[in-house]
Structure formats: C-alpha cells, structure tokens
CSV table of C-alpha atoms in Angstrom, one decimal:
chain,number,residue,atom,x,y,z
A,193,MET,CA,83.2,108.8,112.3
A,194,LYS,CA,85.5,109.2,109.3
A,195,PRO,CA,85.3,106.1,107.1
A,196,GLN,CA,88.0,103.5,107.9
A,197,ILE,CA,88.9,100.2,106.2
A,198,ARG,CA,90.6,97.2,107.9
A,199,LEU,CA,91.1,93.6,107.2
A,200,HIS,CA,88.6,91.5,109.1
A,201,ARG,CA,88.0,87.7,108.9
A,202,GLY,CA,89.4,87.4,105.4
A,203,ALA,CA,87.5,90.4,103.9
A,204,PHE,CA,88.1,94.2,103.9
A,205,GLU,CA,85.7,96.0,106.2
A,206,LEU,CA,84.7,99.6,105.8
A,207,ARG,CA,83.0,101.3,108.8
A,208,ALA,CA,81.6,104.8,108.6
A,209,SER,CA,79.1,106.8,110.6
A,210,VAL,CA,77.2,110.0,110.2
A,211,HIS,CA,74.9,111.9,112.6
A,212,LEU,CA,71.8,113.6,111.0
A,213,SER,CA,69.4,115.9,112.8
A,214,GLN,CA,66.3,114.2,111.4
A,215,ASN,CA,64.3,111.5,113.2
A,216,ILE,CA,65.1,107.8,112.5
A,217,ASP,CA,62.0,107.3,110.2
A,218,VAL,CA,63.0,110.1,107.9
A,219,VAL,CA,66.6,109.0,107.7
A,220,PHE,CA,65.7,105.4,107.1
A,221,ASN,CA,63.2,106.3,104.4
A,222,PHE,CA,65.8,108.4,102.6
A,223,PHE,CA,68.5,105.7,102.7
A,224,SER,CA,66.1,102.9,101.8
A,225,ASP,CA,65.0,104.6,98.6
A,226,ALA,CA,67.5,103.2,96.0
A,227,ARG,CA,67.1,106.3,93.8
A,228,ASN,CA,68.6,108.5,96.5
A,229,LEU,CA,71.9,106.7,96.1
A,230,GLU,CA,72.5,108.8,93.0
A,231,LEU,CA,72.3,112.0,95.1
A,232,ILE,CA,75.1,110.9,97.5
A,233,THR,CA,77.5,109.1,95.1
A,234,PRO,CA,80.4,111.1,93.6
A,235,PRO,CA,79.8,112.3,90.0
A,236,MET,CA,83.0,110.5,88.9
A,237,LEU,CA,81.1,107.2,89.1
A,238,SER,CA,78.3,108.3,86.7
A,239,PHE,CA,76.0,106.2,88.9
A,240,SER,CA,72.4,105.6,87.9
A,241,THR,CA,69.6,103.3,89.0
A,242,LEU,CA,68.3,101.1,86.2
A,243,THR,CA,65.5,99.3,88.0
A,244,PRO,CA,62.2,101.1,87.2
A,245,SER,CA,60.3,102.8,90.0
A,246,PRO,CA,58.7,102.1,92.3
A,247,ILE,CA,61.2,99.7,93.9
A,248,VAL,CA,59.4,97.8,96.6
A,249,MET,CA,62.1,97.3,99.3
A,250,LYS,CA,61.9,93.9,101.0
A,251,VAL,CA,64.1,90.8,101.4
A,252,GLY,CA,64.7,89.5,98.0
A,253,ALA,CA,64.3,92.8,96.1
A,254,LEU,CA,66.7,93.1,93.2
A,255,ILE,CA,68.1,96.4,92.1
A,256,ASP,CA,70.2,97.1,89.0
A,257,TYR,CA,72.6,100.0,88.6
A,258,ARG,CA,75.0,101.4,86.0
A,259,LEU,CA,78.3,103.1,87.0
A,260,LYS,CA,81.8,103.7,85.9
A,261,ILE,CA,84.9,102.8,87.9
A,262,ARG,CA,88.0,104.5,86.7
A,263,GLY,CA,86.2,105.1,83.4
A,264,LEU,CA,85.2,101.5,82.9
A,265,PRO,CA,81.4,101.1,82.5
A,266,LEU,CA,79.9,98.4,84.7
A,267,ARG,CA,76.6,97.0,85.8
A,268,TRP,CA,75.8,96.2,89.4
A,269,ARG,CA,73.0,94.1,90.7
A,270,THR,CA,72.2,93.9,94.4
A,271,GLU,CA,69.7,92.0,96.4
A,272,ILE,CA,68.2,93.2,99.7
A,273,THR,CA,69.2,90.4,102.1
A,274,ALA,CA,68.0,91.9,105.4
A,275,TRP,CA,65.1,94.3,106.0
A,276,ASP,CA,64.2,95.6,109.5
A,277,PRO,CA,62.7,99.1,109.2
A,278,PRO,CA,63.6,101.6,110.7
A,279,HIS,CA,66.7,100.0,112.2
A,280,ARG,CA,68.6,98.0,109.6
A,281,PHE,CA,68.8,96.8,106.0
A,282,GLU,CA,71.5,95.0,104.0
A,283,ASP,CA,72.2,94.7,100.3
A,284,THR,CA,74.5,92.1,98.8
A,285,GLN,CA,76.1,92.3,95.4
A,286,LEU,CA,75.0,89.5,93.0
A,287,LYS,CA,76.8,90.9,90.0
A,288,GLY,CA,79.4,93.7,89.9
A,289,PRO,CA,83.0,94.7,90.3
A,290,TYR,CA,83.8,93.0,93.6
A,291,ARG,CA,84.3,89.3,94.5
A,292,GLN,CA,82.0,90.1,97.5
A,293,TRP,CA,80.2,93.2,98.6
A,294,ILE,CA,77.8,93.1,101.6
A,295,HIS,CA,76.6,96.5,102.8
A,296,GLU,CA,74.8,96.8,106.1
A,297,HIS,CA,73.0,100.1,106.9
A,298,LEU,CA,72.3,100.6,110.7
A,299,PHE,CA,70.1,103.4,112.1
A,300,PHE,CA,70.1,104.5,115.8
A,301,LYS,CA,68.2,107.2,117.6
A,302,ASP,CA,70.8,109.6,118.8
A,303,GLY,CA,69.5,112.5,120.9
A,304,ASP,CA,67.0,114.4,118.7
A,305,GLY,CA,68.5,112.9,115.6
A,306,THR,CA,69.8,109.7,114.0
A,307,ARG,CA,73.2,108.1,113.7
A,308,MET,CA,73.5,106.1,110.5
A,309,GLU,CA,76.3,103.5,110.3
A,310,ASP,CA,77.6,101.7,107.2
A,311,ILE,CA,79.5,98.4,107.5
A,312,VAL,CA,80.7,97.1,104.2
A,313,ARG,CA,82.5,93.8,103.9
A,314,TYR,CA,84.1,93.3,100.5
A,315,LYS,CA,86.7,91.2,98.7
A,316,VAL,CA,88.6,92.1,95.5
A,317,LEU,CA,90.5,90.3,92.8
A,318,GLY,CA,94.2,90.8,93.5
A,319,GLY,CA,93.8,90.9,97.3
A,320,ARG,CA,95.6,93.3,99.6
A,321,LEU,CA,97.9,94.9,96.9
A,322,VAL,CA,95.0,95.8,94.6
A,323,ASN,CA,92.9,96.9,97.5
A,324,ARG,CA,95.7,99.1,98.9
A,325,LEU,CA,96.6,100.7,95.6
A,326,PHE,CA,93.2,101.1,93.9
A,327,VAL,CA,90.1,99.9,95.7
A,328,ALA,CA,90.4,101.2,99.2
A,329,PRO,CA,91.3,104.7,98.1
A,330,ASP,CA,88.2,104.7,95.8
A,331,VAL,CA,85.9,103.3,98.5
A,332,LEU,CA,87.1,105.8,101.1
A,333,ARG,CA,86.6,108.6,98.6
A,334,ILE,CA,83.0,107.5,97.9
A,335,PHE,CA,82.1,107.3,101.6
A,336,ASN,CA,83.9,110.5,102.5
A,337,TYR,CA,82.0,112.2,99.6
A,338,ARG,CA,78.7,110.7,100.8
A,339,ASN,CA,79.2,111.9,104.4
A,340,GLN,CA,80.2,115.4,103.1
A,341,ILE,CA,77.1,115.7,100.9
A,342,LEU,CA,74.9,114.5,103.8
A,343,GLN,CA,76.4,117.0,106.2
A,344,GLU,CA,76.5,120.0,103.8
A,345,ASN,CA,73.5,119.6,101.6
A,346,LEU,CA,71.0,116.9,102.4
A,347,GLN,CA,71.0,117.6,106.1
A,348,ASN,CA,69.0,120.8,105.6
A,349,SER,CA,67.4,120.3,102.2
A,350,VAL,CA,66.3,116.9,101.1
A,351,LEU,CA,66.1,115.2,104.5
A,352,GLY,CA,65.0,118.4,106.2
A,353,SER,CA,62.0,118.8,103.8
A,354,GLU,CA,60.6,115.5,105.0
A,355,SER,CA,60.6,116.0,108.7
C-alpha cells in the first residue's frame, strides 16, 4: 500500500504497508534493530543512530538519533512504548521535531512472507498548513523511499541473507 496521510482524531496519521518474502521472524528482527533504520532512511536526512550498540529492545528502551530536516541538524530521542515480538512494537518521540510522533510497527504472516504495516500518528507546530506545505510531503517521501529500498534492495540482500 502506497503511504497515505489523513487527519484522524486531532492528529495526522500515516499508514503504509509493504509485503516482504521473508518469514515474520526475519522481518521483525530486521525492523527491531534500530541501526537498520539508517539503511532505509533517505540520504537527505543524514540519519544516524547515536545510542551505542547493542541496543536491548524492550519497553522503556531509549534510542537517540541525529538527523537533518531541510538542512537543519536535530537530535531525536524515542522510547519503545510497546514490545510484542514478532507481531508489534511501538516507538514514541520524547524529544525531536514533532509535537507528537507515535510509530506503530505491525507484522503479519502473509502467505510465505510477511506484511509489515506502519501507522504513525503525529502532530506538528503550525497545524494543517505547515503539515500540508512541508511535513506531509517530507514524511511521504521518507516512507516511499523506505518501501522502495525494501522492495528493490533489502528484499533480496540484507533480509534475504538472514532467512
């Protein structure tokens, strides 16, 4: 499913879905390794993980990142607020560019592979106008890039090497 954003219960909500040929355990392990986020984030964000390895994923885990949004350097801190391997995990922004950012990752067996869904609920300073002009296009670009990279490259290389 191509990423889409809509207004839902006072927040913007992005929904995206991608089907991968690997089994649910392989896909969940890939997405739950915070360092892999660097592989599926557009280079324009200069995204890097600051938290030293190994990062033990569990409810309450804190992860720090550095990135650039429209050239502006920022730090981002998230907390893992739900952890249910291999079906679901959720990270919530504690510090970063958004008024709110809650990202739920869902994993479903789908035939011989896995369907991974993203649901992101976010709020921005400036509301609908700022979202429409700046934030939504950037968020859609990020998730479109992510799905493209997964389909073109990781599908058969990084993920495929673990099955």
